[in-house]
mmCIF file with all atom_site columns, C-alpha atoms in Angstrom:
data_model
loop_
_atom_site.group_PDB
_atom_site.id
_atom_site.type_symbol
_atom_site.label_atom_id
_atom_site.label_alt_id
_atom_site.label_comp_id
_atom_site.label_asym_id
_atom_site.label_entity_id
_atom_site.label_seq_id
_atom_site.pdbx_PDB_ins_code
_atom_site.Cartn_x
_atom_site.Cartn_y
_atom_site.Cartn_z
_atom_site.occupancy
_atom_site.B_iso_or_equiv
_atom_site.pdbx_formal_charge
_atom_site.auth_seq_id
_atom_site.auth_comp_id
_atom_site.auth_asym_id
_atom_site.auth_atom_id
_atom_site.pdbx_PDB_model_num
ATOM 1   C CA . MET A 1 1   ? 86.280  75.381 73.682  1.00 0.00 ? 12  MET A CA 1
ATOM 2   C CA . LEU A 1 2   ? 85.003  73.716 76.844  1.00 0.00 ? 13  LEU A CA 1
ATOM 3   C CA . TRP A 1 3   ? 88.456  71.831 77.449  1.00 0.00 ? 14  TRP A CA 1
ATOM 4   C CA . ILE A 1 4   ? 90.054  75.352 77.079  1.00 0.00 ? 15  ILE A CA 1
ATOM 5   C CA . LYS A 1 5   ? 87.695  76.968 79.689  1.00 0.00 ? 16  LYS A CA 1
ATOM 6   C CA . ALA A 1 6   ? 88.103  74.179 81.908  1.00 0.00 ? 17  ALA A CA 1
ATOM 7   C CA . LEU A 1 7   ? 91.906  74.231 81.773  1.00 0.00 ? 18  LEU A CA 1
ATOM 8   C CA . HIS A 1 8   ? 91.422  78.178 82.264  1.00 0.00 ? 19  HIS A CA 1
ATOM 9   C CA . ILE A 1 9   ? 89.393  77.680 85.370  1.00 0.00 ? 20  ILE A CA 1
ATOM 10  C CA . VAL A 1 10  ? 91.754  75.235 86.892  1.00 0.00 ? 21  VAL A CA 1
ATOM 11  C CA . PHE A 1 11  ? 94.890  77.302 86.298  1.00 0.00 ? 22  PHE A CA 1
ATOM 12  C CA . VAL A 1 12  ? 93.250  80.370 87.741  1.00 0.00 ? 23  VAL A CA 1
ATOM 13  C CA . ALA A 1 13  ? 92.099  78.634 90.790  1.00 0.00 ? 24  ALA A CA 1
ATOM 14  C CA . SER A 1 14  ? 95.552  77.137 91.177  1.00 0.00 ? 25  SER A CA 1
ATOM 15  C CA . TRP A 1 15  ? 96.965  80.665 90.816  1.00 0.00 ? 26  TRP A CA 1
ATOM 16  C CA . PHE A 1 16  ? 94.590  82.115 93.181  1.00 0.00 ? 27  PHE A CA 1
ATOM 17  C CA . ALA A 1 17  ? 95.602  79.521 95.899  1.00 0.00 ? 28  ALA A CA 1
ATOM 18  C CA . GLY A 1 18  ? 99.160  80.971 95.745  1.00 0.00 ? 29  GLY A CA 1
ATOM 19  C CA . LEU A 1 19  ? 97.905  84.550 95.777  1.00 0.00 ? 30  LEU A CA 1
ATOM 20  C CA . PHE A 1 20  ? 95.554  83.662 99.000  1.00 0.00 ? 31  PHE A CA 1
ATOM 21  C CA . TYR A 1 21  ? 98.500  81.931 100.719 1.00 0.00 ? 32  TYR A CA 1
ATOM 22  C CA . LEU A 1 22  ? 101.511 83.801 100.128 1.00 0.00 ? 33  LEU A CA 1
ATOM 23  C CA . PRO A 1 23  ? 100.573 86.927 102.003 1.00 0.00 ? 34  PRO A CA 1
ATOM 24  C CA . ARG A 1 24  ? 99.588  84.767 104.799 1.00 0.00 ? 35  ARG A CA 1
ATOM 25  C CA . ILE A 1 25  ? 103.301 83.591 104.954 1.00 0.00 ? 36  ILE A CA 1
ATOM 26  C CA . PHE A 1 26  ? 103.994 87.344 104.936 1.00 0.00 ? 37  PHE A CA 1
ATOM 27  C CA . VAL A 1 27  ? 102.078 87.870 108.004 1.00 0.00 ? 38  VAL A CA 1
ATOM 28  C CA . ASN A 1 28  ? 103.976 85.005 109.658 1.00 0.00 ? 39  ASN A CA 1
ATOM 29  C CA . LEU A 1 29  ? 107.278 86.411 108.771 1.00 0.00 ? 40  LEU A CA 1
ATOM 30  C CA . ALA A 1 30  ? 106.534 89.833 109.907 1.00 0.00 ? 41  ALA A CA 1
ATOM 31  C CA . MET A 1 31  ? 105.705 88.422 113.487 1.00 0.00 ? 42  MET A CA 1
ATOM 32  C CA . GLU A 1 32  ? 108.695 85.690 113.359 1.00 0.00 ? 43  GLU A CA 1
ATOM 33  C CA . SER A 1 33  ? 111.737 86.463 115.409 1.00 0.00 ? 44  SER A CA 1
ATOM 34  C CA . ASP A 1 34  ? 113.285 83.158 115.446 1.00 0.00 ? 45  ASP A CA 1
ATOM 35  C CA . PRO A 1 35  ? 116.054 82.983 112.583 1.00 0.00 ? 46  PRO A CA 1
ATOM 36  C CA . ALA A 1 36  ? 115.374 79.203 111.932 1.00 0.00 ? 47  ALA A CA 1
ATOM 37  C CA . ALA A 1 37  ? 111.627 79.697 111.635 1.00 0.00 ? 48  ALA A CA 1
ATOM 38  C CA . THR A 1 38  ? 112.281 82.827 109.278 1.00 0.00 ? 49  THR A CA 1
ATOM 39  C CA . GLN A 1 39  ? 114.512 80.651 107.183 1.00 0.00 ? 50  GLN A CA 1
ATOM 40  C CA . ARG A 1 40  ? 111.893 78.043 106.925 1.00 0.00 ? 51  ARG A CA 1
ATOM 41  C CA . LEU A 1 41  ? 109.136 80.644 105.905 1.00 0.00 ? 52  LEU A CA 1
ATOM 42  C CA . LEU A 1 42  ? 111.255 82.229 103.430 1.00 0.00 ? 53  LEU A CA 1
ATOM 43  C CA . LEU A 1 43  ? 111.785 78.965 101.843 1.00 0.00 ? 54  LEU A CA 1
ATOM 44  C CA . MET A 1 44  ? 108.363 78.250 101.550 1.00 0.00 ? 55  MET A CA 1
ATOM 45  C CA . ALA A 1 45  ? 107.453 81.672 100.282 1.00 0.00 ? 56  ALA A CA 1
ATOM 46  C CA . ARG A 1 46  ? 110.305 81.356 97.698  1.00 0.00 ? 57  ARG A CA 1
ATOM 47  C CA . LYS A 1 47  ? 108.769 77.933 96.448  1.00 0.00 ? 58  LYS A CA 1
ATOM 48  C CA . LEU A 1 48  ? 105.278 79.115 96.555  1.00 0.00 ? 59  LEU A CA 1
ATOM 49  C CA . TYR A 1 49  ? 106.207 82.246 94.629  1.00 0.00 ? 60  TYR A CA 1
ATOM 50  C CA . ARG A 1 50  ? 107.721 80.222 91.941  1.00 0.00 ? 61  ARG A CA 1
ATOM 51  C CA . PHE A 1 51  ? 105.089 77.789 91.685  1.00 0.00 ? 62  PHE A CA 1
ATOM 52  C CA . MET A 1 52  ? 102.352 80.546 91.471  1.00 0.00 ? 63  MET A CA 1
ATOM 53  C CA . THR A 1 53  ? 104.221 82.206 88.573  1.00 0.00 ? 64  THR A CA 1
ATOM 54  C CA . ILE A 1 54  ? 104.324 78.940 86.683  1.00 0.00 ? 65  ILE A CA 1
ATOM 55  C CA . LEU A 1 55  ? 100.524 78.613 87.250  1.00 0.00 ? 66  LEU A CA 1
ATOM 56  C CA . ALA A 1 56  ? 99.771  82.151 86.214  1.00 0.00 ? 67  ALA A CA 1
ATOM 57  C CA . VAL A 1 57  ? 101.225 81.577 82.712  1.00 0.00 ? 68  VAL A CA 1
ATOM 58  C CA . PRO A 1 58  ? 98.789  78.845 81.423  1.00 0.00 ? 69  PRO A CA 1
ATOM 59  C CA . ALA A 1 59  ? 96.010  80.416 83.380  1.00 0.00 ? 70  ALA A CA 1
ATOM 60  C CA . LEU A 1 60  ? 96.568  83.835 81.186  1.00 0.00 ? 71  LEU A CA 1
ATOM 61  C CA . ALA A 1 61  ? 97.477  81.891 78.016  1.00 0.00 ? 72  ALA A CA 1
ATOM 62  C CA . PHE A 1 62  ? 94.100  79.833 78.044  1.00 0.00 ? 73  PHE A CA 1
ATOM 63  C CA . GLY A 1 63  ? 92.197  83.109 78.929  1.00 0.00 ? 74  GLY A CA 1
ATOM 64  C CA . LEU A 1 64  ? 93.794  84.962 75.840  1.00 0.00 ? 75  LEU A CA 1
ATOM 65  C CA . ILE A 1 65  ? 92.935  81.749 73.679  1.00 0.00 ? 76  ILE A CA 1
ATOM 66  C CA . LEU A 1 66  ? 89.095  82.179 74.882  1.00 0.00 ? 77  LEU A CA 1
ATOM 67  C CA . TRP A 1 67  ? 89.103  85.727 74.295  1.00 0.00 ? 78  TRP A CA 1
ATOM 68  C CA . LEU A 1 68  ? 91.341  85.818 70.918  1.00 0.00 ? 79  LEU A CA 1
ATOM 69  C CA . TYR A 1 69  ? 90.594  82.770 69.177  1.00 0.00 ? 80  TYR A CA 1
ATOM 70  C CA . TYR A 1 70  ? 87.006  81.629 70.351  1.00 0.00 ? 81  TYR A CA 1
ATOM 71  C CA . GLY A 1 71  ? 85.889  85.367 70.680  1.00 0.00 ? 82  GLY A CA 1
ATOM 72  C CA . ILE A 1 72  ? 84.469  85.140 74.191  1.00 0.00 ? 83  ILE A CA 1
ATOM 73  C CA . GLY A 1 73  ? 83.514  88.566 75.502  1.00 0.00 ? 84  GLY A CA 1
ATOM 74  C CA . ARG A 1 74  ? 84.196  90.045 72.134  1.00 0.00 ? 85  ARG A CA 1
ATOM 75  C CA . TYR A 1 75  ? 81.141  92.260 72.274  1.00 0.00 ? 86  TYR A CA 1
ATOM 76  C CA . GLY A 1 76  ? 80.671  92.854 75.970  1.00 0.00 ? 87  GLY A CA 1
ATOM 77  C CA . GLY A 1 77  ? 82.205  95.564 78.167  1.00 0.00 ? 88  GLY A CA 1
ATOM 78  C CA . TRP A 1 78  ? 82.401  92.930 81.082  1.00 0.00 ? 89  TRP A CA 1
ATOM 79  C CA . LEU A 1 79  ? 85.459  91.579 79.304  1.00 0.00 ? 90  LEU A CA 1
ATOM 80  C CA . HIS A 1 80  ? 87.298  94.983 79.553  1.00 0.00 ? 91  HIS A CA 1
ATOM 81  C CA . ALA A 1 81  ? 86.559  95.472 83.297  1.00 0.00 ? 92  ALA A CA 1
ATOM 82  C CA . LYS A 1 82  ? 87.690  91.648 83.754  1.00 0.00 ? 93  LYS A CA 1
ATOM 83  C CA . LEU A 1 83  ? 90.932  92.567 81.911  1.00 0.00 ? 94  LEU A CA 1
ATOM 84  C CA . LEU A 1 84  ? 91.431  95.322 84.329  1.00 0.00 ? 95  LEU A CA 1
ATOM 85  C CA . VAL A 1 85  ? 91.070  93.007 87.243  1.00 0.00 ? 96  VAL A CA 1
ATOM 86  C CA . VAL A 1 86  ? 93.366  90.512 85.645  1.00 0.00 ? 97  VAL A CA 1
ATOM 87  C CA . VAL A 1 87  ? 96.023  93.433 85.253  1.00 0.00 ? 98  VAL A CA 1
ATOM 88  C CA . LEU A 1 88  ? 95.462  94.512 88.721  1.00 0.00 ? 99  LEU A CA 1
ATOM 89  C CA . LEU A 1 89  ? 95.957  90.813 89.824  1.00 0.00 ? 100 LEU A CA 1
ATOM 90  C CA . LEU A 1 90  ? 99.338  90.658 87.975  1.00 0.00 ? 101 LEU A CA 1
ATOM 91  C CA . GLY A 1 91  ? 100.536 93.816 89.548  1.00 0.00 ? 102 GLY A CA 1
ATOM 92  C CA . TYR A 1 92  ? 99.731  92.275 92.804  1.00 0.00 ? 103 TYR A CA 1
ATOM 93  C CA . HIS A 1 93  ? 101.546 88.894 91.975  1.00 0.00 ? 104 HIS A CA 1
ATOM 94  C CA . HIS A 1 94  ? 104.445 91.206 91.226  1.00 0.00 ? 105 HIS A CA 1
ATOM 95  C CA . ALA A 1 95  ? 104.243 93.278 94.471  1.00 0.00 ? 106 ALA A CA 1
ATOM 96  C CA . CYS A 1 96  ? 104.423 89.967 96.346  1.00 0.00 ? 107 CYS A CA 1
ATOM 97  C CA . GLY A 1 97  ? 107.537 89.097 94.503  1.00 0.00 ? 108 GLY A CA 1
ATOM 98  C CA . ARG A 1 98  ? 109.024 92.433 95.514  1.00 0.00 ? 109 ARG A CA 1
ATOM 99  C CA . LEU A 1 99  ? 107.862 92.066 99.052  1.00 0.00 ? 110 LEU A CA 1
ATOM 100 C CA . LEU A 1 100 ? 109.313 88.508 99.260  1.00 0.00 ? 111 LEU A CA 1
ATOM 101 C CA . ARG A 1 101 ? 112.692 89.937 98.006  1.00 0.00 ? 112 ARG A CA 1
ATOM 102 C CA . LYS A 1 102 ? 112.724 92.565 100.963 1.00 0.00 ? 113 LYS A CA 1
ATOM 103 C CA . PHE A 1 103 ? 112.064 89.862 103.352 1.00 0.00 ? 114 PHE A CA 1
ATOM 104 C CA . GLU A 1 104 ? 114.941 88.004 102.043 1.00 0.00 ? 115 GLU A CA 1
ATOM 105 C CA . THR A 1 105 ? 117.214 91.135 102.374 1.00 0.00 ? 116 THR A CA 1
ATOM 106 C CA . GLY A 1 106 ? 116.071 92.015 105.678 1.00 0.00 ? 117 GLY A CA 1
ATOM 107 C CA . ARG A 1 107 ? 114.333 95.285 104.479 1.00 0.00 ? 118 ARG A CA 1
ATOM 108 C CA . ASN A 1 108 ? 110.691 94.599 105.379 1.00 0.00 ? 119 ASN A CA 1
ATOM 109 C CA . THR A 1 109 ? 109.208 97.711 106.652 1.00 0.00 ? 120 THR A CA 1
ATOM 110 C CA . HIS A 1 110 ? 105.457 96.606 107.404 1.00 0.00 ? 121 HIS A CA 1
ATOM 111 C CA . SER A 1 111 ? 103.737 95.150 110.148 1.00 0.00 ? 122 SER A CA 1
ATOM 112 C CA . HIS A 1 112 ? 101.859 91.935 110.239 1.00 0.00 ? 123 HIS A CA 1
ATOM 113 C CA . ARG A 1 113 ? 98.724  94.128 110.375 1.00 0.00 ? 124 ARG A CA 1
ATOM 114 C CA . TRP A 1 114 ? 99.547  95.552 107.190 1.00 0.00 ? 125 TRP A CA 1
ATOM 115 C CA . TYR A 1 115 ? 99.891  92.102 105.360 1.00 0.00 ? 126 TYR A CA 1
ATOM 116 C CA . ARG A 1 116 ? 96.439  91.156 106.767 1.00 0.00 ? 127 ARG A CA 1
ATOM 117 C CA . TYR A 1 117 ? 95.085  93.943 104.770 1.00 0.00 ? 128 TYR A CA 1
ATOM 118 C CA . PHE A 1 118 ? 97.004  93.234 101.821 1.00 0.00 ? 129 PHE A CA 1
ATOM 119 C CA . ASN A 1 119 ? 96.006  89.656 102.039 1.00 0.00 ? 130 ASN A CA 1
ATOM 120 C CA . GLU A 1 120 ? 92.263  90.999 101.061 1.00 0.00 ? 131 GLU A CA 1
ATOM 121 C CA . PHE A 1 121 ? 92.776  92.209 97.535  1.00 0.00 ? 132 PHE A CA 1
ATOM 122 C CA . PRO A 1 122 ? 92.816  88.775 95.855  1.00 0.00 ? 133 PRO A CA 1
ATOM 123 C CA . VAL A 1 123 ? 89.554  88.085 97.478  1.00 0.00 ? 134 VAL A CA 1
ATOM 124 C CA . LEU A 1 124 ? 87.943  91.328 96.319  1.00 0.00 ? 135 LEU A CA 1
ATOM 125 C CA . ALA A 1 125 ? 89.227  90.691 92.979  1.00 0.00 ? 136 ALA A CA 1
ATOM 126 C CA . LEU A 1 126 ? 88.351  87.371 92.691  1.00 0.00 ? 137 LEU A CA 1
ATOM 127 C CA . LEU A 1 127 ? 84.683  88.465 93.636  1.00 0.00 ? 138 LEU A CA 1
ATOM 128 C CA . ALA A 1 128 ? 84.793  90.910 90.854  1.00 0.00 ? 139 ALA A CA 1
ATOM 129 C CA . ALA A 1 129 ? 86.146  88.798 88.201  1.00 0.00 ? 140 ALA A CA 1
ATOM 130 C CA . VAL A 1 130 ? 83.483  86.198 89.002  1.00 0.00 ? 141 VAL A CA 1
ATOM 131 C CA . ILE A 1 131 ? 80.648  88.692 88.910  1.00 0.00 ? 142 ILE A CA 1
ATOM 132 C CA . LEU A 1 132 ? 81.793  90.054 85.743  1.00 0.00 ? 143 LEU A CA 1
ATOM 133 C CA . VAL A 1 133 ? 82.014  86.812 84.131  1.00 0.00 ? 144 VAL A CA 1
ATOM 134 C CA . VAL A 1 134 ? 78.940  85.200 85.519  1.00 0.00 ? 145 VAL A CA 1
ATOM 135 C CA . VAL A 1 135 ? 76.472  88.266 85.908  1.00 0.00 ? 146 VAL A CA 1
ATOM 136 C CA . LYS A 1 136 ? 77.896  90.227 82.694  1.00 0.00 ? 147 LYS A CA 1
ATOM 137 C CA . PRO A 1 137 ? 76.714  93.446 84.136  1.00 0.00 ? 148 PRO A CA 1
ATOM 138 C CA . PHE A 1 138 ? 77.587  95.552 81.001  1.00 0.00 ? 149 PHE A CA 1
#
């Protein structure tokens, strides 16, 4: 079980690195006016989105194994709250993909300031998930 837990933590941390950095690329894209720089940032964003999607799969798989096979959180309400956080993060991940497609087609409607606020959600979600897992408030 400890190997599964360790791998879950590693893949979650790696996925979060992408969730933290991709919106920062969006901030730069929203401020950029040079076409060459825009294309370079779009290439970076596409590669990062693809990589973080790959990282999310084992993070989720190892989490499911811990829950369904090892029974972690089976009798605690904290796990239901954490699963809600995970579902919200999956929605955020999907929203990042949609925003990337808008940048690729030149249909971005948000300012760099909006992306700066958008970038704060994964920080709050990580804080909530860690508190739920470590403190287990209910």
